[in-house]
Amino acid sequence: MRHAPLGSITDIPGIRVGHHQRSGRGWQTGTTVVFAPAGATPGVSVRGGGPGTRETDALHPENLVELVHAVCLTGGSAFGLAAADGVVAWLEERRLGFPVGAPDHLIGVVPVVPAAVVFDLGRGGSFAHRPDADFGRRAIAAARRSQPAWGSVGAGTGAKAGGLQGGVGTASTTVSITGDTIGTPGIDTDVVVGAIAVVNANGSPIDPTSGLPWAAQGLGLRRPSASDRARLTAALDGQAAGETSLNTTIGVVATSAALTKSEVTKLADVAHDGLARAIRPAHSMFDGDTVFGLATGDADLGHQPAAMRSTVSRQRALNQILTAAADTFAAACAHAIIAADRRGALPSYGELCPSARR
Amino acid sequence: MRHAPLGSITDIPGIRVGHHQRSGRGWQTGTTVVFAPAGATPGVSVRGGGPGTRETDALHPENLVELVHAVCLTGGSAFGLAAADGVVAWLEERRLGFPVGAPDHLIGVVPVVPAAVVFDLGRGGSFAHRPDADFGRRAIAAARRSQPAWGSVGAGTGAKAGGLQGGVGTASTTVSITGDTIGTPGIDTDVVVGAIAVVNANGSPIDPTSGLPWAAQGLGLRRPSASDRARLTAALDGQAAGETSLNTTIGVVATSAALTKSEVTKLADVAHDGLARAIRPAHSMFDGDTVFGLATGDADLGHQPAAMRSTVSRQRALNQILTAAADTFAAACAHAIIAADRRGALPSYGELCPSARR
């Protein structure tokens, strides 16, 4: 289950992903950074009841910041917010951030690095082992254009989900928007939508009836055997009997389209529909479910004059992207689960259901 | 101008304030922490166009966290968010935070430390000198019940405001709520409302006509002499001619009343009215104006049965507190300006207008 049939968020030009993690000797946590070297238009939607976040207010559509260069997803609960400090420092060293000073006399930059955390404290044995600034610095330094590792890596290293090992997953979709839709007759535009999700959910990612991930559609998995399903059911029931704990699914949905901040905010919000389909229940009071949006702006949704930019045709094109955002985020969540490895006491889906392998 | 005729946020039982700052050798910045050892019900209102914040989503009324132990106000722009890391660490060492584990088996705590920043980069000479985790740790370790220092200290060390030296100010008001209002006939309740503001504003804190702070009411200042006003006008005009830069007014409004998270959110929001009166213009795209609310819960707004808690009488009592919140926040802003010392190139109000002294 190492192959990503649905692609990766790095299929979007200008988007890179890096992980850093530590396991063993009481550790089981990490950090994942989504890096946009040329910047991206940001948005965010916080829908969980227990979020741990940083720099989300700056992303609201009415506010100043129009461009960010990185988003930090990390373990460590509120302590893990320190990982973003390392991302900020790394970006500043490269002069990437909000410019300060006159246009012809740049004094410095202020990198705005939105961040969200998952709760994985104590999963490796020590409650005191959490990502710090160095994790963030190493994660962004490791960011590459190529398909990132997924499963039990980065911010998903200590993740669990409904009695199973959680993890990081990614996916991408290409949306073809016809020229007729966006007012460029005869010239269609391909838009890439990608997602990366850190699944660390109170809810279950698995449909107990089929034994497949809720969001298995298109993943090419086979229905697991009766004996595999029985083992899976036992694991899921074990979780159901356990106490409620702090968990969270966080991620990034990105697109190659040129979107406004308001549109990226909508993108992040609709991606939560994918989360809702992939994890059941979701958005609980103990989840800090947060999705960031990024638009790199390579694909224009049509070259209408300014007065036409809010036309129905643009909204129709945007709707295609929103639909893909929800589906792609759901696929990323499913990928996280099927790619996870056993790291601690929790079984992994792949281990319980080998018969589901393609 | 060292005396606080309008009191201090520390007049609220359970509220302490600590500062840490560094000046000279390229430094001119600092951190201020409002510490509530027994916890307080939090809220936040972000109204500036360029906010730099942390853990604000957790404070929204619909979300899980009902209690925080500290709020971190700091210089350093987005870099300064690292100061909150030190506050988090200090609180964890004292087991103050969101409890993790079963009630009879506490595994650890996660301190939720909301934070907001002001832009003061380069004010001391070096763009690279900003508060880090150590600033936050030292600021909370310095927190005391007594009236805190104000003026050019803590997060106000590098502050400026409309061509003048900015700073930290505080104030408090006692609101007497009659027993008739809250359904306890014959038993009145005193509620204390306090504020602390870090004034680092693009707008001006001074009424150019009178030469007094916009929010001078009740401060007992005298109208400055014609020659002082002329010097003040020159300083204010100098700022008006300057380029727009990043600035921000941040603060905390607190009350001894027992309020819900929704009510504390409203409290923080209405405190921005005080900011709007004290700083003109305010809430610009380049300001990150953010006010946190804290309710310590010592003074009950009446002992109505649950079904009565949303009655008009409670709303009337709350309205008295909201009015005081705006006035007290405005007074805190004015205090910040009249108490500021010259630290760098900018003149201070007290230096330009000695004739305004009481």
XYZ file of C-alpha atoms in Angstrom:
716
model
C 0.000 0.000 0.000
C 2.945 2.310 -0.633
C 1.761 3.671 -3.927
C -0.459 6.766 -4.093
C -2.939 6.057 -6.856
C -4.529 9.431 -6.310
C -1.325 11.452 -6.484
C 0.129 13.927 -4.036
C -0.234 17.556 -2.989
C 3.187 18.093 -4.549
C 1.571 17.549 -7.962
C 0.724 21.242 -7.661
C 3.529 23.349 -9.088
C 5.101 25.395 -6.324
C 4.150 23.092 -3.463
C 6.742 21.067 -1.534
C 6.413 18.885 1.543
C 8.953 17.997 4.214
C 8.768 15.846 7.328
C 10.816 15.477 10.460
C 10.053 12.975 13.160
C 11.551 11.111 16.071
C 10.630 7.623 17.278
C 11.993 5.472 20.067
C 13.536 6.331 23.462
C 10.203 7.754 24.592
C 9.614 9.676 21.377
C 6.849 9.226 18.838
C 6.018 12.550 17.248
C 6.972 14.798 14.384
C 6.310 17.783 12.185
C 5.223 18.221 8.558
C 5.690 21.448 6.637
C 3.987 22.406 3.389
C 6.358 24.861 1.704
C 5.445 27.217 -1.156
C 8.734 28.891 -2.145
C 6.996 31.485 -4.318
C 4.200 31.986 -1.802
C 0.543 31.072 -1.955
C -2.737 32.805 -1.149
C -3.862 31.399 2.214
C -7.085 30.563 3.977
C -8.127 28.515 6.977
C -11.164 26.834 8.446
C -11.162 25.706 12.078
C -14.046 23.327 12.747
C -12.905 21.203 15.680
C -13.856 22.004 19.253
C -10.322 21.864 20.638
C -8.019 23.612 18.175
C -4.376 24.502 18.812
C -3.392 27.085 16.247
C -1.117 29.952 15.353
C -1.455 32.832 12.858
C -4.959 31.857 11.811
C -6.382 35.343 12.368
C -3.977 36.787 9.804
C -5.516 34.482 7.197
C -9.065 35.778 7.501
C -10.146 37.227 4.171
C -10.589 40.751 5.505
C -7.039 40.933 6.837
C -3.752 42.153 5.382
C -1.600 39.106 4.686
C -2.164 37.908 1.110
C 0.713 35.457 0.822
C 2.319 32.834 3.023
C 5.297 30.614 2.274
C 4.698 27.697 4.602
C 2.153 25.950 6.790
C 3.299 23.921 9.790
C 1.421 20.783 10.872
C 2.813 19.219 14.003
C 2.443 16.835 16.873
C 2.987 17.955 20.443
C -0.393 19.558 21.141
C -0.074 23.197 22.266
C 3.621 22.611 23.055
C 4.190 21.721 19.408
C 3.325 25.259 18.287
C 7.016 25.924 18.992
C 7.819 23.981 15.809
C 6.541 26.951 13.798
C 9.301 29.094 15.356
C 11.857 27.025 13.462
C 9.960 27.404 10.198
C 9.797 31.170 10.743
C 13.560 31.317 11.337
C 14.382 29.193 8.273
C 12.175 31.344 6.029
C 13.647 34.577 7.387
C 17.155 33.355 6.586
C 15.990 33.055 2.970
C 14.208 36.437 2.996
C 10.812 34.827 2.528
C 8.023 36.592 4.364
C 5.978 39.747 4.621
C 8.307 42.566 3.501
C 9.089 45.356 5.940
C 10.401 48.743 4.799
C 10.041 50.758 1.629
C 9.862 48.891 -1.709
C 13.374 50.086 -2.601
C 14.745 49.573 0.892
C 13.772 46.239 2.369
C 14.622 46.222 6.070
C 13.596 42.635 6.640
C 10.787 40.143 6.358
C 8.234 38.767 8.790
C 7.317 35.192 7.840
C 3.711 34.418 8.702
C 3.608 30.675 9.334
C 0.150 29.356 10.131
C 0.259 26.228 12.238
C -2.009 23.644 13.784
C -1.281 20.781 16.130
C -2.408 17.244 16.826
C -2.468 15.712 20.285
C 0.065 12.868 20.519
C 1.557 13.523 23.946
C 2.830 10.419 25.649
C 2.325 8.132 22.648
C 6.020 7.307 22.546
C 6.222 6.839 26.290
C 7.229 10.283 27.481
C 4.691 13.067 27.900
C 7.589 15.533 27.738
C 8.859 14.610 24.269
C 7.398 17.044 21.730
C 8.452 18.837 18.588
C 10.344 22.069 19.181
C 11.656 24.753 16.832
C 14.307 22.361 15.544
C 11.610 19.976 14.261
C 10.064 22.771 12.217
C 13.421 23.854 10.850
C 14.328 20.299 9.825
C 10.921 19.626 8.303
C 11.000 22.644 6.004
C 14.663 22.038 5.161
C 13.622 18.533 4.041
C 10.822 19.823 1.793
C 10.980 18.504 -1.775
C 8.982 18.752 -4.968
C 8.729 14.973 -5.169
C 5.950 12.899 -3.701
C 6.381 12.978 0.083
C 6.524 9.970 2.341
C 3.223 9.225 4.043
C 1.872 6.975 6.735
C 3.621 7.095 10.099
C 5.907 10.023 9.334
C 6.115 13.720 10.126
C 3.174 15.052 12.091
C 1.513 11.632 11.701
C 4.252 9.754 13.546
C 2.326 9.577 16.807
C -1.161 9.688 15.302
C -3.968 7.274 16.037
C -7.448 7.016 14.621
C -10.345 5.046 16.019
C -8.254 2.258 17.539
C -5.841 2.100 14.613
C -2.535 3.692 13.863
C -3.092 7.097 12.253
C -0.738 8.966 10.011
C -0.164 11.358 7.154
C -1.822 10.916 3.763
C -1.878 12.843 0.546
C -3.809 12.859 -2.724
C -4.425 15.009 -5.773
C -7.042 15.464 -8.466
C -6.961 17.288 -11.764
C -10.063 19.287 -12.576
C -10.647 20.244 -16.167
C -12.551 23.486 -16.467
C -13.939 24.100 -19.908
C -13.300 27.331 -21.714
C -17.033 27.780 -22.027
C -17.352 27.822 -18.249
C -14.751 30.495 -17.671
C -15.285 32.642 -20.710
C -12.319 31.482 -22.784
C -14.162 29.500 -25.490
C -12.034 26.720 -26.912
C -9.355 27.046 -24.220
C -9.859 24.636 -21.321
C -7.907 25.044 -18.100
C -6.571 22.204 -15.983
C -6.526 22.920 -12.281
C -4.768 20.639 -9.808
C -6.232 20.186 -6.338
C -4.111 18.439 -3.735
C -4.412 17.659 -0.058
C -2.308 16.429 2.799
C -3.990 15.230 5.988
C -2.693 14.248 9.399
C -5.311 11.840 10.694
C -5.356 11.607 14.469
C -9.060 11.259 15.001
C -11.411 10.374 17.801
C -13.751 9.068 15.158
C -13.174 5.991 13.065
C -11.777 6.063 9.540
C -13.222 2.588 8.822
C -16.683 1.507 7.723
C -17.333 -1.443 10.073
C -19.665 -3.099 7.558
C -17.266 -3.264 4.634
C -14.031 -3.187 6.575
C -12.823 -0.525 4.145
C -11.986 3.103 4.854
C -15.074 5.316 4.680
C -13.295 7.229 1.927
C -12.040 4.162 0.055
C -13.737 5.129 -3.190
C -11.205 5.220 -5.995
C -8.391 3.789 -3.885
C -8.673 0.391 -5.597
C -8.848 -1.582 -2.360
C -10.529 -4.991 -2.213
C -13.143 -5.816 0.415
C -11.187 -7.546 3.176
C -11.741 -11.199 4.020
C -14.147 -12.223 6.786
C -11.294 -13.081 9.132
C -9.573 -9.735 8.483
C -12.848 -7.938 9.096
C -13.278 -9.765 12.380
C -9.830 -8.656 13.551
C -10.600 -5.114 12.451
C -13.942 -5.101 14.283
C -12.229 -6.215 17.470
C -9.725 -3.382 17.180
C -12.429 -0.799 16.478
C -14.580 -2.080 19.356
C -11.598 -1.825 21.652
C -11.349 1.851 20.817
C -15.068 2.405 21.233
C -14.838 1.048 24.770
C -11.904 3.311 25.592
C -12.180 6.745 27.107
C -12.510 9.848 24.985
C -9.152 11.421 24.406
C -7.813 14.485 22.656
C -7.365 13.947 18.943
C -7.427 16.008 15.797
C -7.298 15.825 12.039
C -5.404 18.680 10.433
C -4.227 19.316 6.923
C -3.742 21.491 3.911
C -5.774 21.634 0.737
C -4.027 23.391 -2.112
C -4.765 24.256 -5.689
C -2.937 25.546 -8.721
C -5.809 27.955 -9.403
C -5.467 31.684 -8.856
C -7.966 32.301 -6.069
C -8.733 35.194 -3.742
C -8.314 34.851 0.014
C -12.078 34.564 0.371
C -12.139 31.753 -2.163
C -9.265 29.930 -0.433
C -11.155 30.267 2.855
C -14.132 28.610 1.193
C -11.796 25.926 -0.209
C -10.501 25.097 3.278
C -14.016 25.050 4.648
C -15.396 22.674 2.028
C -12.394 20.363 2.492
C -13.874 19.676 5.935
C -16.683 17.883 4.067
C -14.068 15.382 2.958
C -12.944 15.026 6.551
C -16.581 14.460 7.558
C -16.895 11.665 5.014
C -13.586 10.015 5.922
C -13.818 10.139 9.729
C -16.966 9.336 11.697
C -17.759 11.089 13.927
C -15.658 14.166 13.145
C -15.342 17.725 14.471
C -15.935 16.664 18.075
C -15.311 18.906 21.072
C -12.051 16.978 21.604
C -10.851 17.304 18.006
C -9.016 20.419 16.876
C -9.872 19.755 13.220
C -8.267 22.514 11.157
C -7.707 22.755 7.392
C -5.516 25.373 5.757
C -5.984 26.357 2.124
C -3.281 27.469 -0.293
C -3.687 28.719 -3.871
C -0.511 28.984 -5.903
C -2.162 30.897 -8.727
C -0.681 29.106 -11.711
C -4.026 28.383 -13.359
C -6.221 31.359 -13.997
C -9.938 30.767 -13.805
C -10.450 32.902 -16.881
C -9.243 36.313 -17.917
C -12.434 38.217 -17.422
C -12.252 41.946 -16.845
C -12.449 42.948 -13.198
C -16.151 43.644 -13.368
C -16.738 40.065 -14.480
C -14.695 38.355 -11.800
C -17.671 37.601 -9.615
C -19.738 36.224 -12.415
C -21.607 32.987 -12.230
C -19.088 31.417 -14.617
C -16.246 31.940 -12.150
C -18.391 30.572 -9.339
C -19.123 27.505 -11.446
C -15.426 26.910 -11.992
C -14.775 27.453 -8.293
C -17.494 24.941 -7.461
C -15.676 22.293 -9.484
C -12.563 23.002 -7.424
C -14.502 22.885 -4.155
C -16.002 19.508 -5.015
C -12.535 18.209 -5.798
C -11.211 19.668 -2.540
C -13.653 17.644 -0.446
C -13.009 14.445 -2.416
C -9.247 14.911 -2.392
C -9.111 15.656 1.312
C -11.166 12.515 1.983
C -8.776 10.475 -0.165
C -5.788 11.928 1.700
C -7.380 10.857 4.999
C -7.925 7.312 3.700
C -4.340 7.176 2.421
C -3.078 8.124 5.841
C -4.811 5.133 7.388
C -3.921 2.511 4.811
C -0.279 3.616 4.753
C 0.218 3.770 8.516
C 2.683 1.402 10.170
C 2.426 0.020 13.660
C 4.644 2.180 15.843
C 3.336 1.475 19.301
C 0.543 -0.468 20.916
C -1.997 0.239 18.180
C -2.431 -2.060 15.194
C -2.266 -0.628 11.688
C -4.981 -1.094 9.096
C -2.558 -2.798 6.708
C -1.560 -5.278 9.373
C -5.148 -6.170 10.298
C -6.480 -6.259 6.738
C -3.786 -7.558 4.412
C -6.558 -8.900 2.156
C -7.615 -5.331 1.345
C -4.361 -4.692 -0.501
C -4.715 -4.004 -4.136
C 2.768 60.980 35.923
C 3.708 57.760 37.734
C 0.502 57.348 39.689
C -2.411 55.410 38.231
C -5.472 57.373 39.314
C -7.694 54.836 37.615
C -6.152 51.773 39.204
C -4.724 48.665 37.612
C -5.840 45.377 36.117
C -4.304 43.750 39.186
C -7.111 45.271 41.256
C -9.034 42.195 40.115
C -8.488 39.349 42.572
C -6.632 36.534 40.849
C -4.945 38.675 38.185
C -1.181 39.283 38.183
C 1.037 41.052 35.668
C 4.716 40.567 34.873
C 7.057 42.235 32.415
C 10.392 41.404 30.896
C 12.221 43.685 28.510
C 15.614 44.459 27.085
C 16.904 47.856 25.959
C 20.243 48.983 24.587
C 22.866 47.181 22.470
C 20.400 47.047 19.579
C 17.508 45.898 21.763
C 14.244 47.689 22.463
C 11.501 45.149 22.992
C 9.824 43.070 25.647
C 7.016 40.845 26.802
C 4.118 41.295 29.222
C 2.193 38.387 30.715
C -1.174 38.553 32.441
C -1.225 35.588 34.810
C -4.339 34.131 36.456
C -3.032 31.443 38.832
C -6.496 29.991 39.443
C -7.473 30.319 35.810
C -9.964 32.601 34.093
C -12.690 32.211 31.498
C -11.213 33.533 28.241
C -12.400 35.334 25.142
C -10.807 37.250 22.306
C -11.679 39.792 19.657
C -9.317 40.387 16.727
C -10.224 43.608 14.930
C -6.990 44.778 13.301
C -6.116 43.984 9.689
C -2.663 42.585 10.424
C -2.908 40.382 13.507
C -0.168 38.089 14.808
C -1.792 35.635 17.178
C -1.663 32.233 18.792
C -4.339 30.031 20.392
C -7.169 32.412 19.522
C -9.293 29.693 17.900
C -9.384 27.741 21.160
C -11.045 30.745 22.809
C -14.056 30.903 20.533
C -17.197 30.392 22.587
C -18.200 27.171 20.834
C -14.869 25.483 21.555
C -13.629 23.258 24.370
C -11.190 25.288 26.460
C -13.032 27.040 29.299
C -10.071 28.184 31.355
C -6.675 29.712 30.647
C -3.975 30.675 33.112
C -2.065 33.306 31.179
C -2.143 35.631 28.195
C 1.089 36.688 26.516
C 1.451 40.157 24.976
C 4.768 40.678 23.260
C 6.938 42.667 20.915
C 8.779 41.017 18.064
C 5.982 40.777 15.504
C 5.418 37.180 14.314
C 8.839 36.190 15.671
C 7.693 37.215 19.140
C 5.083 34.446 19.221
C 7.981 32.326 20.490
C 7.655 34.172 23.825
C 4.481 32.177 24.489
C 6.561 28.968 24.385
C 8.288 30.092 27.590
C 4.985 30.860 29.279
C 3.686 27.416 28.284
C 6.785 25.756 29.763
C 6.601 27.746 33.018
C 2.924 26.877 33.490
C 3.497 23.206 32.757
C 6.202 23.039 35.431
C 3.519 24.210 37.885
C 0.897 21.792 36.526
C -1.311 24.638 35.324
C -3.122 23.897 32.090
C -5.756 21.772 30.423
C -5.680 18.444 32.272
C -4.905 15.279 30.306
C -5.833 11.843 31.580
C -8.560 10.504 33.815
C -9.724 12.653 36.753
C -8.018 10.313 39.211
C -4.940 9.833 37.055
C -3.597 13.078 35.670
C -0.998 12.333 33.008
C -0.076 15.937 32.412
C -1.370 19.336 31.468
C -1.469 21.304 28.237
C -1.271 25.033 28.956
C -3.256 27.052 26.418
C -1.545 30.439 26.274
C -3.226 32.903 23.934
C -0.813 35.474 22.587
C -0.701 38.531 20.375
C 2.212 40.577 19.119
C 3.091 44.173 18.342
C 5.461 45.185 15.577
C 8.599 46.784 17.057
C 11.290 45.207 14.891
C 14.354 47.355 14.482
C 13.255 49.983 17.011
C 16.320 49.325 19.143
C 18.631 49.223 16.150
C 18.700 45.536 15.271
C 15.915 43.935 13.255
C 17.064 40.578 14.635
C 16.548 41.312 18.338
C 13.175 39.975 19.411
C 11.608 38.304 22.412
C 12.086 34.542 22.558
C 10.797 31.849 24.908
C 13.045 33.163 27.671
C 11.258 36.532 27.595
C 7.923 34.814 28.162
C 9.323 32.688 30.976
C 10.851 35.695 32.735
C 7.733 37.820 32.273
C 5.408 35.297 33.912
C 7.964 34.533 36.619
C 7.943 38.270 37.413
C 4.140 38.445 37.668
C 2.888 40.001 40.914
C -0.397 40.940 42.521
C 0.770 44.511 42.994
C 0.258 47.316 40.512
C 2.549 46.623 37.560
C 5.012 49.069 36.082
C 3.702 50.826 33.010
C 4.979 53.114 30.289
C 8.033 51.923 28.360
C 8.215 48.448 29.878
C 7.347 44.881 28.898
C 5.656 44.577 25.527
C 5.517 48.392 25.381
C 9.286 48.835 25.493
C 9.616 49.360 21.751
C 6.156 50.791 21.163
C 5.368 54.007 19.342
C 2.081 55.746 18.710
C 1.389 58.516 16.243
C 4.852 60.063 16.392
C 5.190 59.616 20.133
C 6.679 56.974 22.341
C 4.078 54.275 22.988
C 3.950 51.925 25.916
C 1.947 49.827 28.347
C -0.911 51.275 30.369
C -3.391 49.911 32.829
C -6.588 51.033 34.543
C -9.487 49.662 36.531
C -13.065 50.586 37.376
C -15.447 49.271 39.982
C -18.997 48.735 38.790
C -21.715 48.524 41.392
C -24.567 46.333 40.286
C -27.673 46.712 42.362
C -29.382 43.721 43.848
C -32.569 44.807 42.108
C -30.812 44.425 38.737
C -29.604 40.895 39.323
C -32.438 39.507 41.340
C -30.868 39.673 44.793
C -32.911 42.534 46.305
C -30.977 44.431 48.933
C -27.655 42.775 48.071
C -25.558 44.826 45.650
C -22.528 43.302 43.927
C -19.304 45.137 43.178
C -17.591 44.015 39.996
C -14.073 45.133 39.111
C -13.178 45.701 35.463
C -9.514 46.170 34.601
C -7.495 46.570 31.445
C -3.918 46.535 30.286
C -3.043 47.915 26.853
C 0.120 47.910 24.788
C -0.242 50.979 22.585
C 1.812 50.768 19.406
C -0.579 52.451 17.038
C -0.521 53.854 13.549
C -3.194 56.242 14.698
C -2.661 59.094 17.100
C -3.499 58.890 20.808
C -3.621 62.707 21.027
C -6.406 65.184 20.265
C -4.514 67.847 18.277
C -6.956 70.569 19.352
C -6.620 70.136 23.085
C -3.182 68.577 23.154
C -4.577 65.971 25.542
C -4.976 62.244 24.972
C -8.259 61.446 23.237
C -9.099 59.316 26.254
C -7.965 61.859 28.864
C -11.320 62.001 30.595
C -10.925 61.286 34.272
C -7.140 61.267 34.160
C -6.949 64.687 35.831
C -4.606 66.167 33.251
C -4.469 69.918 32.606
C -4.742 71.370 29.116
C -1.137 71.870 28.015
C 0.319 75.338 27.447
C 0.345 76.871 23.949
C 4.086 76.260 23.581
C 3.743 72.614 24.653
C 0.879 72.161 22.208
C 3.003 73.618 19.425
C 5.796 71.119 20.143
C 3.267 68.322 20.266
C 1.716 69.388 16.949
C 5.128 69.368 15.311
C 5.767 65.828 16.548
C 2.347 64.611 15.401
C 2.764 66.270 11.991
C 6.150 64.609 11.609
C 4.460 61.241 12.022
C 1.664 62.135 9.602
C 4.266 62.856 6.923
C 5.982 59.539 7.529
C 5.221 56.335 5.740
C 2.646 53.879 7.000
C 4.262 51.201 9.083
C 3.149 48.111 10.900
C 1.743 48.873 14.324
C -0.756 47.375 16.706
C -2.582 47.941 19.940
C -3.106 44.784 21.972
C -4.322 44.155 25.452
C -6.381 42.334 28.006
C -9.644 43.371 29.600
C -10.515 41.420 32.706
C -13.296 41.333 35.219
C -14.010 39.813 38.592
C -17.470 38.818 37.366
C -18.379 35.198 36.665
C -19.041 35.269 32.916
C -19.514 32.645 30.236
C -17.063 32.360 27.330
C -19.613 34.038 25.077
C -19.918 36.925 27.491
C -16.127 37.273 27.763
C -15.941 37.312 23.958
C -18.423 40.180 23.982
C -16.368 41.884 26.700
C -13.222 41.735 24.553
C -15.131 42.989 21.546
C -16.635 45.999 23.299
C -13.228 46.891 24.773
C -12.255 47.697 21.164
C -14.676 50.643 21.461
C -12.322 52.045 24.065
C -9.427 51.512 21.675
C -11.419 53.316 18.960
C -11.919 56.294 21.272
C -8.309 56.428 22.444
C -6.535 55.950 19.091
C -7.579 57.667 15.854
C -7.658 56.116 13.360
C -7.669 52.576 14.783
C -8.130 49.036 13.432
C -6.246 49.798 10.209
C -5.060 47.163 7.757
C -1.570 47.599 9.255
C -2.692 47.259 12.874
C -3.107 43.841 14.451
C -5.421 45.200 17.145
C -6.377 42.301 19.412
C -8.032 42.298 22.832
C -8.265 39.253 25.069
C -10.905 38.960 27.762
C -10.574 37.182 31.103
C -13.254 36.624 33.733
C -12.032 35.395 37.085
C -15.490 34.615 38.358
C -15.255 36.026 41.859
C -18.368 38.175 41.576
C -21.516 36.374 40.595
C -23.994 38.359 38.570
C -26.818 37.004 40.673
C -27.764 33.584 41.870
C -30.641 32.946 39.564
C -31.669 29.393 38.801
C -30.302 28.088 35.508
C -33.465 28.881 33.600
C -33.076 32.527 34.584
C -29.452 32.954 33.549
C -30.287 34.542 30.228
C -32.783 36.945 31.636
C -32.845 40.604 30.851
C -31.589 41.358 34.347
C -28.348 39.497 33.709
C -27.951 41.257 30.371
C -28.430 44.607 32.124
C -25.696 43.780 34.584
C -23.471 42.597 31.756
C -24.103 45.856 29.908
C -22.772 47.817 32.877
C -19.620 45.712 32.720
C -19.302 46.183 28.952
C -19.575 49.956 29.268
C -16.876 49.892 31.915
C -14.721 47.661 29.704
C -14.665 50.215 26.888
C -13.987 53.114 29.244
C -11.321 51.225 31.164
C -9.543 50.051 28.034
C -9.525 53.641 26.744
C -8.067 54.841 30.046
C -5.391 52.134 29.884
C -4.431 53.346 26.393
C -4.151 56.940 27.614
C -2.078 55.821 30.595
C 0.313 54.066 28.257
C 0.981 57.304 26.411
C 1.321 59.660 29.355
C 3.592 57.247 31.199
C 5.896 56.461 28.281
C 9.567 57.454 28.479
C 11.760 58.430 25.591
C 13.730 55.320 24.661
C 14.861 56.067 21.142
C 14.350 58.747 18.532
C 10.718 59.386 19.405
C 9.697 62.028 21.946
C 7.414 61.083 24.807
C 4.173 62.875 25.600
C 5.370 63.771 29.081
C 8.520 65.325 27.681
C 6.659 67.419 25.084
C 3.801 68.442 27.367
C 5.097 68.851 30.913
C 2.352 71.420 31.490
C -0.278 68.696 31.197
C 0.922 67.059 34.400
C -1.510 67.024 37.188
